[in-house]
GROMACS .gro file of C-alpha atoms in nm:
model
  353
    1MET     CA    1  -2.877   3.319  -1.604
    2ALA     CA    2  -2.703   3.495  -1.345
    3HIS     CA    3  -2.982   3.427  -1.107
    4ARG     CA    4  -2.920   3.059  -1.149
    5GLU     CA    5  -2.511   3.126  -1.094
    6ALA     CA    6  -2.606   3.324  -0.761
    7ARG     CA    7  -2.801   3.060  -0.616
    8GLN     CA    8  -2.513   2.815  -0.712
    9ARG     CA    9  -2.240   3.021  -0.547
   10ARG     CA   10  -2.065   2.861  -0.252
   11PRO     CA   11  -2.178   3.104   0.045
   12SER     CA   12  -1.871   3.253   0.192
   13ILE     CA   13  -1.782   3.344   0.540
   14HIS     CA   14  -1.889   3.709   0.475
   15ASP     CA   15  -2.224   3.612   0.381
   16VAL     CA   16  -2.263   3.460   0.732
   17ALA     CA   17  -2.117   3.754   0.882
   18SER     CA   18  -2.360   3.975   0.693
   19ARG     CA   19  -2.626   3.779   0.805
   20ALA     CA   20  -2.527   3.759   1.131
   21GLY     CA   21  -2.452   4.117   1.182
   22VAL     CA   22  -2.088   4.066   1.288
   23SER     CA   23  -1.762   4.072   1.138
   24ALA     CA   24  -1.640   3.817   0.966
   25ALA     CA   25  -1.303   3.806   1.172
   26THR     CA   26  -1.590   3.705   1.447
   27VAL     CA   27  -1.747   3.445   1.249
   28SER     CA   28  -1.380   3.275   1.178
   29LYS     CA   29  -1.348   3.299   1.591
   30VAL     CA   30  -1.671   3.077   1.635
   31MET     CA   31  -1.589   2.875   1.415
   32ALA     CA   32  -1.249   2.812   1.554
   33GLY     CA   33  -1.443   2.734   1.895
   34VAL     CA   34  -1.305   3.094   2.068
   35THR     CA   35  -1.508   3.099   2.414
   36THR     CA   36  -1.434   3.541   2.399
   37VAL     CA   37  -1.736   3.582   2.158
   38LYS     CA   38  -2.018   3.700   2.286
   39PRO     CA   39  -2.307   3.404   2.337
   40GLU     CA   40  -2.574   3.599   2.153
   41ASN     CA   41  -2.321   3.696   1.847
   42ALA     CA   42  -2.196   3.340   1.821
   43GLN     CA   43  -2.584   3.232   1.845
   44ARG     CA   44  -2.632   3.471   1.587
   45VAL     CA   45  -2.331   3.329   1.401
   46PHE     CA   46  -2.465   2.984   1.420
   47ASP     CA   47  -2.770   3.039   1.266
   48ALA     CA   48  -2.668   3.236   1.005
   49ILE     CA   49  -2.448   2.941   0.923
   50GLU     CA   50  -2.766   2.687   0.925
   51GLN     CA   51  -2.963   2.904   0.731
   52LEU     CA   52  -2.703   2.989   0.449
   53GLY     CA   53  -2.548   2.639   0.452
   54TYR     CA   54  -2.237   2.750   0.503
   55ARG     CA   55  -1.901   2.492   0.477
   56VAL     CA   56  -1.563   2.582   0.555
   57ASP     CA   57  -1.363   2.558   0.263
   58PRO     CA   58  -1.023   2.390   0.380
   59LEU     CA   59  -0.852   2.522   0.103
   60ALA     CA   60  -0.943   2.886   0.157
   61SER     CA   61  -0.850   2.878   0.512
   62ASP     CA   62  -0.577   2.705   0.460
   63MET     CA   63  -0.423   2.942   0.244
   64ARG     CA   64  -0.330   3.135   0.548
   65ARG     CA   65  -0.111   2.842   0.695
   66ALA     CA   66   0.195   2.691   0.551
   67LYS     CA   67   0.075   2.398   0.538
   68ARG     CA   68  -0.275   2.259   0.454
   69ARG     CA   69  -0.461   1.993   0.660
   70ILE     CA   70  -0.428   1.747   0.392
   71ILE     CA   71  -0.206   1.421   0.386
   72GLY     CA   72  -0.126   1.268   0.084
   73ALA     CA   73  -0.075   0.930  -0.017
   74ILE     CA   74   0.070   0.776  -0.330
   75MET     CA   75   0.045   0.391  -0.384
   76PRO     CA   76   0.218   0.179  -0.672
   77GLU     CA   77  -0.131   0.064  -0.786
   78PHE     CA   78  -0.497   0.067  -0.626
   79GLU     CA   79  -0.599  -0.277  -0.772
   80SER     CA   80  -0.443  -0.534  -0.516
   81GLU     CA   81  -0.605  -0.596  -0.194
   82PHE     CA   82  -0.323  -0.485   0.009
   83PHE     CA   83  -0.288  -0.123  -0.114
   84GLY     CA   84  -0.663  -0.076  -0.133
   85GLN     CA   85  -0.690  -0.189   0.225
   86MET     CA   86  -0.387   0.068   0.327
   87VAL     CA   87  -0.545   0.369   0.163
   88THR     CA   88  -0.900   0.291   0.360
   89GLN     CA   89  -0.658   0.261   0.676
   90LEU     CA   90  -0.474   0.584   0.620
   91GLU     CA   91  -0.797   0.740   0.541
   92SER     CA   92  -0.951   0.658   0.874
   93LEU     CA   93  -0.641   0.759   1.067
   94ALA     CA   94  -0.618   1.100   0.891
   95GLU     CA   95  -0.959   1.167   0.962
   96GLN     CA   96  -0.915   1.110   1.324
   97ARG     CA   97  -0.683   1.355   1.350
   98GLY     CA   98  -0.892   1.642   1.128
   99TYR     CA   99  -0.723   1.578   0.811
  100THR     CA  100  -0.810   1.500   0.486
  101LEU     CA  101  -0.626   1.240   0.242
  102VAL     CA  102  -0.585   1.243  -0.116
  103ALA     CA  103  -0.478   0.959  -0.244
  104ALA     CA  104  -0.323   0.860  -0.596
  105SER     CA  105  -0.159   0.574  -0.763
  106SER     CA  106   0.177   0.596  -0.940
  107ARG     CA  107   0.096   0.304  -1.170
  108GLU     CA  108   0.407   0.134  -1.092
  109SER     CA  109   0.588   0.412  -1.284
  110GLU     CA  110   0.858   0.618  -1.099
  111GLU     CA  111   0.828   0.935  -1.325
  112ARG     CA  112   0.459   0.949  -1.259
  113GLU     CA  113   0.512   0.899  -0.890
  114LYS     CA  114   0.746   1.204  -0.917
  115GLU     CA  115   0.524   1.407  -1.091
  116ILE     CA  116   0.225   1.347  -0.831
  117LEU     CA  117   0.469   1.417  -0.561
  118ALA     CA  118   0.539   1.765  -0.720
  119ARG     CA  119   0.154   1.842  -0.751
  120MET     CA  120   0.123   1.743  -0.355
  121HIS     CA  121   0.406   1.974  -0.275
  122ASP     CA  122   0.250   2.249  -0.451
  123TRP     CA  123  -0.080   2.172  -0.287
  124ARG     CA  124   0.099   2.249   0.023
  125VAL     CA  125   0.015   1.926   0.173
  126ALA     CA  126   0.113   1.861   0.536
  127GLY     CA  127   0.289   1.528   0.502
  128VAL     CA  128   0.279   1.257   0.263
  129VAL     CA  129   0.272   0.840   0.280
  130LEU     CA  130   0.474   0.698  -0.003
  131ALA     CA  131   0.516   0.361  -0.115
  132PRO     CA  132   0.770   0.372  -0.408
  133VAL     CA  133   0.775   0.203  -0.717
  134ARG     CA  134   1.118   0.044  -0.616
  135ASN     CA  135   1.261   0.165  -0.312
  136GLU     CA  136   1.384   0.436  -0.111
  137HIS     CA  137   1.652   0.541  -0.314
  138GLY     CA  138   1.421   0.631  -0.569
  139PRO     CA  139   1.324   0.981  -0.761
  140ALA     CA  140   1.050   1.088  -0.571
  141ALA     CA  141   1.189   1.014  -0.201
  142ALA     CA  142   1.501   1.233  -0.368
  143PHE     CA  143   1.258   1.503  -0.452
  144MET     CA  144   1.083   1.498  -0.081
  145LYS     CA  145   1.441   1.525   0.063
  146ALA     CA  146   1.545   1.834  -0.192
  147ASN     CA  147   1.203   2.019  -0.106
  148GLY     CA  148   1.229   1.957   0.252
  149MET     CA  149   0.866   1.755   0.253
  150THR     CA  150   0.759   1.568   0.558
  151GLY     CA  151   0.707   1.220   0.500
  152VAL     CA  152   0.674   0.841   0.551
  153LEU     CA  153   0.795   0.563   0.354
  154ILE     CA  154   0.595   0.244   0.344
  155ASP     CA  155   0.627  -0.116   0.195
  156ARG     CA  156   0.905  -0.174  -0.078
  157VAL     CA  157   1.158   0.020   0.174
  158LEU     CA  158   1.423  -0.120   0.408
  159SER     CA  159   1.573   0.163   0.582
  160ASP     CA  160   1.635   0.552   0.518
  161ASP     CA  161   1.853   0.841   0.580
  162ALA     CA  162   1.595   1.095   0.562
  163PHE     CA  163   1.259   0.922   0.609
  164ASP     CA  164   1.094   0.710   0.871
  165THR     CA  165   1.035   0.357   0.720
  166VAL     CA  166   0.765   0.129   0.781
  167SER     CA  167   0.710  -0.222   0.602
  168ALA     CA  168   0.639  -0.570   0.652
  169ASP     CA  169   0.924  -0.785   0.795
  170SER     CA  170   0.944  -0.984   0.452
  171ALA     CA  171   1.275  -1.150   0.552
  172ALA     CA  172   1.140  -1.309   0.878
  173ALA     CA  173   0.803  -1.391   0.690
  174SER     CA  174   0.994  -1.568   0.394
  175ALA     CA  175   1.223  -1.746   0.665
  176GLU     CA  176   0.936  -1.882   0.814
  177VAL     CA  177   0.786  -2.023   0.465
  178ALA     CA  178   1.137  -2.186   0.414
  179ARG     CA  179   1.091  -2.357   0.762
  180MET     CA  180   0.734  -2.456   0.694
  181LEU     CA  181   0.830  -2.585   0.321
  182VAL     CA  182   1.162  -2.770   0.426
  183GLY     CA  183   0.978  -2.917   0.710
  184LYS     CA  184   0.741  -3.103   0.509
  185GLY     CA  185   0.995  -3.233   0.305
  186HIS     CA  186   1.015  -3.020  -0.046
  187ARG     CA  187   1.398  -3.020  -0.122
  188HIS     CA  188   1.338  -2.852  -0.493
  189VAL     CA  189   1.143  -2.481  -0.493
  190LEU     CA  190   1.058  -2.281  -0.742
  191VAL     CA  191   1.085  -1.875  -0.614
  192ILE     CA  192   0.878  -1.641  -0.863
  193GLY     CA  193   0.844  -1.282  -0.850
  194LEU     CA  194   0.851  -0.922  -1.037
  195ALA     CA  195   1.254  -0.743  -1.030
  196GLU     CA  196   1.031  -0.428  -1.057
  197GLN     CA  197   1.006  -0.420  -0.684
  198ALA     CA  198   1.339  -0.449  -0.579
  199ALA     CA  199   1.358  -0.398  -0.224
  200THR     CA  200   1.069  -0.619  -0.148
  201VAL     CA  201   1.195  -0.890  -0.378
  202ARG     CA  202   1.506  -0.878  -0.222
  203ALA     CA  203   1.429  -0.916   0.150
  204ARG     CA  204   1.184  -1.162   0.079
  205LEU     CA  205   1.412  -1.394  -0.173
  206ASP     CA  206   1.738  -1.354   0.090
  207GLY     CA  207   1.521  -1.442   0.372
  208PHE     CA  208   1.364  -1.755   0.226
  209ARG     CA  209   1.710  -1.866   0.026
  210SER     CA  210   1.913  -1.806   0.381
  211GLN     CA  211   1.685  -2.002   0.583
  212ALA     CA  212   1.601  -2.303   0.333
  213LEU     CA  213   2.015  -2.324   0.281
  214ALA     CA  214   2.082  -2.345   0.612
  215LEU     CA  215   1.821  -2.595   0.717
  216ASP     CA  216   1.937  -2.819   0.430
  217PRO     CA  217   2.256  -2.688   0.208
  218SER     CA  218   2.156  -2.980  -0.068
  219ILE     CA  219   1.778  -2.788  -0.158
  220ARG     CA  220   1.769  -2.678  -0.501
  221ILE     CA  221   1.628  -2.315  -0.520
  222ASP     CA  222   1.530  -2.188  -0.855
  223VAL     CA  223   1.418  -1.833  -0.930
  224ILE     CA  224   1.196  -1.628  -1.222
  225LEU     CA  225   1.188  -1.242  -1.165
  226SER     CA  226   1.028  -1.075  -1.423
  227GLU     CA  227   1.030  -0.723  -1.523
  228VAL     CA  228   0.745  -0.492  -1.483
  229SER     CA  229   0.440  -0.680  -1.533
  230VAL     CA  230   0.307  -1.047  -1.514
  231GLU     CA  231   0.273  -1.126  -1.869
  232PRO     CA  232   0.675  -1.199  -1.909
  233LEU     CA  233   0.632  -1.401  -1.560
  234ARG     CA  234   0.360  -1.612  -1.705
  235ALA     CA  235   0.548  -1.679  -2.022
  236SER     CA  236   0.863  -1.724  -1.810
  237LEU     CA  237   0.683  -2.002  -1.612
  238ARG     CA  238   0.542  -2.179  -1.903
  239ASP     CA  239   0.864  -2.212  -2.036
  240TYR     CA  240   1.020  -2.326  -1.717
  241PHE     CA  241   0.777  -2.605  -1.682
  242GLY     CA  242   0.800  -2.662  -2.054
  243ARG     CA  243   1.163  -2.765  -2.040
  244GLY     CA  244   1.063  -3.059  -1.764
  245GLU     CA  245   1.112  -2.864  -1.449
  246ARG     CA  246   0.934  -3.045  -1.185
  247PRO     CA  247   0.984  -2.878  -0.847
  248THR     CA  248   0.765  -2.974  -0.576
  249ALA     CA  249   0.630  -2.632  -0.403
  250VAL     CA  250   0.644  -2.261  -0.547
  251TYR     CA  251   0.653  -1.989  -0.348
  252SER     CA  252   0.514  -1.688  -0.520
  253LEU     CA  253   0.662  -1.311  -0.400
  254LEU     CA  254   0.392  -1.115  -0.498
  255LEU     CA  255  -0.025  -1.193  -0.513
  256LYS     CA  256  -0.041  -1.164  -0.890
  257GLY     CA  257   0.221  -1.451  -0.921
  258THR     CA  258   0.037  -1.654  -0.716
  259LEU     CA  259  -0.273  -1.604  -0.940
  260VAL     CA  260  -0.022  -1.652  -1.263
  261ALA     CA  261   0.107  -1.977  -1.099
  262LEU     CA  262  -0.224  -2.165  -0.998
  263SER     CA  263  -0.364  -2.080  -1.361
  264GLU     CA  264  -0.027  -2.256  -1.522
  265PHE     CA  265  -0.105  -2.515  -1.269
  266ARG     CA  266  -0.481  -2.548  -1.396
  267ARG     CA  267  -0.374  -2.544  -1.738
  268ARG     CA  268  -0.165  -2.854  -1.719
  269GLY     CA  269  -0.410  -3.020  -1.501
  270TRP     CA  270  -0.177  -3.014  -1.176
  271HIS     CA  271  -0.360  -3.001  -0.864
  272CYS     CA  272  -0.220  -2.865  -0.492
  273PRO     CA  273  -0.121  -3.018  -0.300
  274ASN     CA  274  -0.133  -3.387  -0.460
  275ASP     CA  275   0.100  -3.264  -0.757
  276ILE     CA  276   0.263  -2.930  -0.652
  277SER     CA  277   0.268  -2.700  -0.355
  278LEU     CA  278   0.191  -2.336  -0.370
  279VAL     CA  279   0.229  -2.048  -0.111
  280GLY     CA  280   0.178  -1.672  -0.177
  281PHE     CA  281   0.320  -1.385  -0.002
  282ASP     CA  282   0.019  -1.152   0.050
  283ASP     CA  283  -0.338  -1.315   0.123
  284ALA     CA  284  -0.672  -1.230  -0.084
  285GLU     CA  285  -1.041  -1.326   0.005
  286TRP     CA  286  -1.008  -1.538  -0.344
  287MET     CA  287  -0.723  -1.737  -0.216
  288GLN     CA  288  -0.942  -1.839   0.098
  289VAL     CA  289  -1.259  -1.929  -0.099
  290THR     CA  290  -1.092  -2.112  -0.364
  291TRP     CA  291  -1.036  -2.508  -0.309
  292PRO     CA  292  -0.799  -2.594  -0.188
  293ALA     CA  293  -0.741  -2.269  -0.010
  294ILE     CA  294  -0.396  -2.114  -0.110
  295ALA     CA  295  -0.122  -2.097   0.205
  296ALA     CA  296  -0.026  -1.690   0.247
  297VAL     CA  297   0.216  -1.477   0.384
  298VAL     CA  298  -0.054  -1.214   0.541
  299GLN     CA  299   0.087  -0.836   0.556
  300PRO     CA  300  -0.032  -0.650   0.876
  301VAL     CA  301  -0.196  -0.388   0.675
  302ARG     CA  302  -0.370  -0.198   0.990
  303GLN     CA  303  -0.064  -0.240   1.194
  304ILE     CA  304   0.165  -0.064   0.911
  305ALA     CA  305  -0.098   0.218   0.837
  306ILE     CA  306  -0.077   0.320   1.243
  307GLU     CA  307   0.301   0.362   1.307
  308ALA     CA  308   0.314   0.533   0.953
  309MET     CA  309   0.048   0.817   1.075
  310ASN     CA  310   0.165   0.806   1.389
  311LEU     CA  311   0.551   0.899   1.298
  312LEU     CA  312   0.416   1.113   1.015
  313PHE     CA  313   0.210   1.316   1.244
  314ARG     CA  314   0.487   1.318   1.514
  315ARG     CA  315   0.721   1.505   1.246
  316ILE     CA  316   0.396   1.697   1.122
  317GLU     CA  317   0.388   1.833   1.508
  318GLY     CA  318   0.796   1.934   1.512
  319GLU     CA  319   0.977   1.585   1.632
  320GLU     CA  320   1.315   1.579   1.521
  321GLY     CA  321   1.568   1.318   1.564
  322GLN     CA  322   1.725   1.055   1.316
  323PRO     CA  323   1.469   0.833   1.107
  324THR     CA  324   1.315   0.555   1.218
  325ALA     CA  325   1.279   0.170   1.043
  326ARG     CA  326   0.991  -0.054   1.179
  327LEU     CA  327   0.938  -0.378   1.059
  328GLU     CA  328   0.575  -0.534   1.151
  329PRO     CA  329   0.569  -0.897   1.182
  330CYS     CA  330   0.368  -1.064   0.932
  331GLN     CA  331   0.130  -1.387   0.980
  332VAL     CA  332   0.237  -1.751   0.793
  333LEU     CA  333  -0.101  -1.943   0.747
  334MET     CA  334  -0.007  -2.285   0.575
  335ARG     CA  335  -0.344  -2.351   0.420
  336GLU     CA  336  -0.465  -2.674   0.227
  337SER     CA  337  -0.229  -2.600  -0.105
  338VAL     CA  338   0.097  -2.707   0.093
  339GLY     CA  339   0.169  -3.072   0.154
  340SER     CA  340   0.447  -3.326   0.163
  341PRO     CA  341   0.578  -3.412  -0.174
  342GLY     CA  342   0.470  -3.741  -0.317
  343ASN     CA  343   0.580  -3.858  -0.673
  344GLY     CA  344   0.602  -3.482  -0.844
  345PRO     CA  345   0.303  -3.391  -1.113
  346HIS     CA  346   0.160  -3.672  -1.280
  347SER     CA  347   0.202  -3.702  -1.627
  348GLY     CA  348  -0.092  -3.865  -1.873
  349GLY     CA  349  -0.217  -3.545  -2.014
  350GLY     CA  350  -0.119  -3.315  -1.740
  351ASP     CA  351   0.215  -3.190  -1.954
  352ARG     CA  352  -0.024  -2.994  -2.237
  353GLN     CA  353   0.178  -2.739  -2.376
   0.00000   0.00000   0.00000
């Protein structure tokens, strides 16, 4: 038993030093690339490392530093393509700089968000990329500020007096959606979303509404914002159509809402774009391959990640100055799910309850 435990023990820097016949300090210098070590000693160290299978323990070595070479990333969830792709991009960018990314999901809970952040603070991460549950004024951002943490806020944020922020230009993208729908003749539009995502919803809704009303003050814009999850949204949408409401287009402010709307259309036997048009904020592979393909606002995931990491590492390296707020442009793709309004949804058998 003791022999098996000995074999399984991870080789230490002292094991390398003993095998190479040098001091642990010399091994450390060789690992750090210091060129003043005698070549023959350096070679013995390299040989010992290979023979023992030694790997640097980042946690142990970082204990000697105030901060570790770890970047924390907290996303509201990992199920959506947007946040999944965001973590992938952030991880790649962190590794390019010799850092490791540790990602966690707040599961749309501000309490859990703060708990994860507290753990990352205990781990002494070098910096954090936070996509808050609601907005930049939540408890997690307050915790970061109170504890002097280095961080960047992304996605559901506008601007902050303590941290740099990077997000998609939701207002401009929604204004473009309004121009396209009004241009096709739509004068009654339903906008759906989750009120939980306060900052994001506000920017997207305000951008759409202000542009649509500017183009046609008589346009009717109905709004359904549901709390917490998509199930209440599904029920509200069903009740809305059940009352006989017949918008010619639906604009969903979130990806899950797009799927909920499409599901309700199909339940009622409606088809895009002949019976009703559909546009979703955020894109996904299923929206591209289904028929008809769903019109979408495509968020610049990679550009948001690049800007966030650039800003974060500048702060890590000591750059001071006022926080900056970056808005990255989106792309609006009007696919086959959008057309000009005709006579409205067909009736025969289409209004099943």
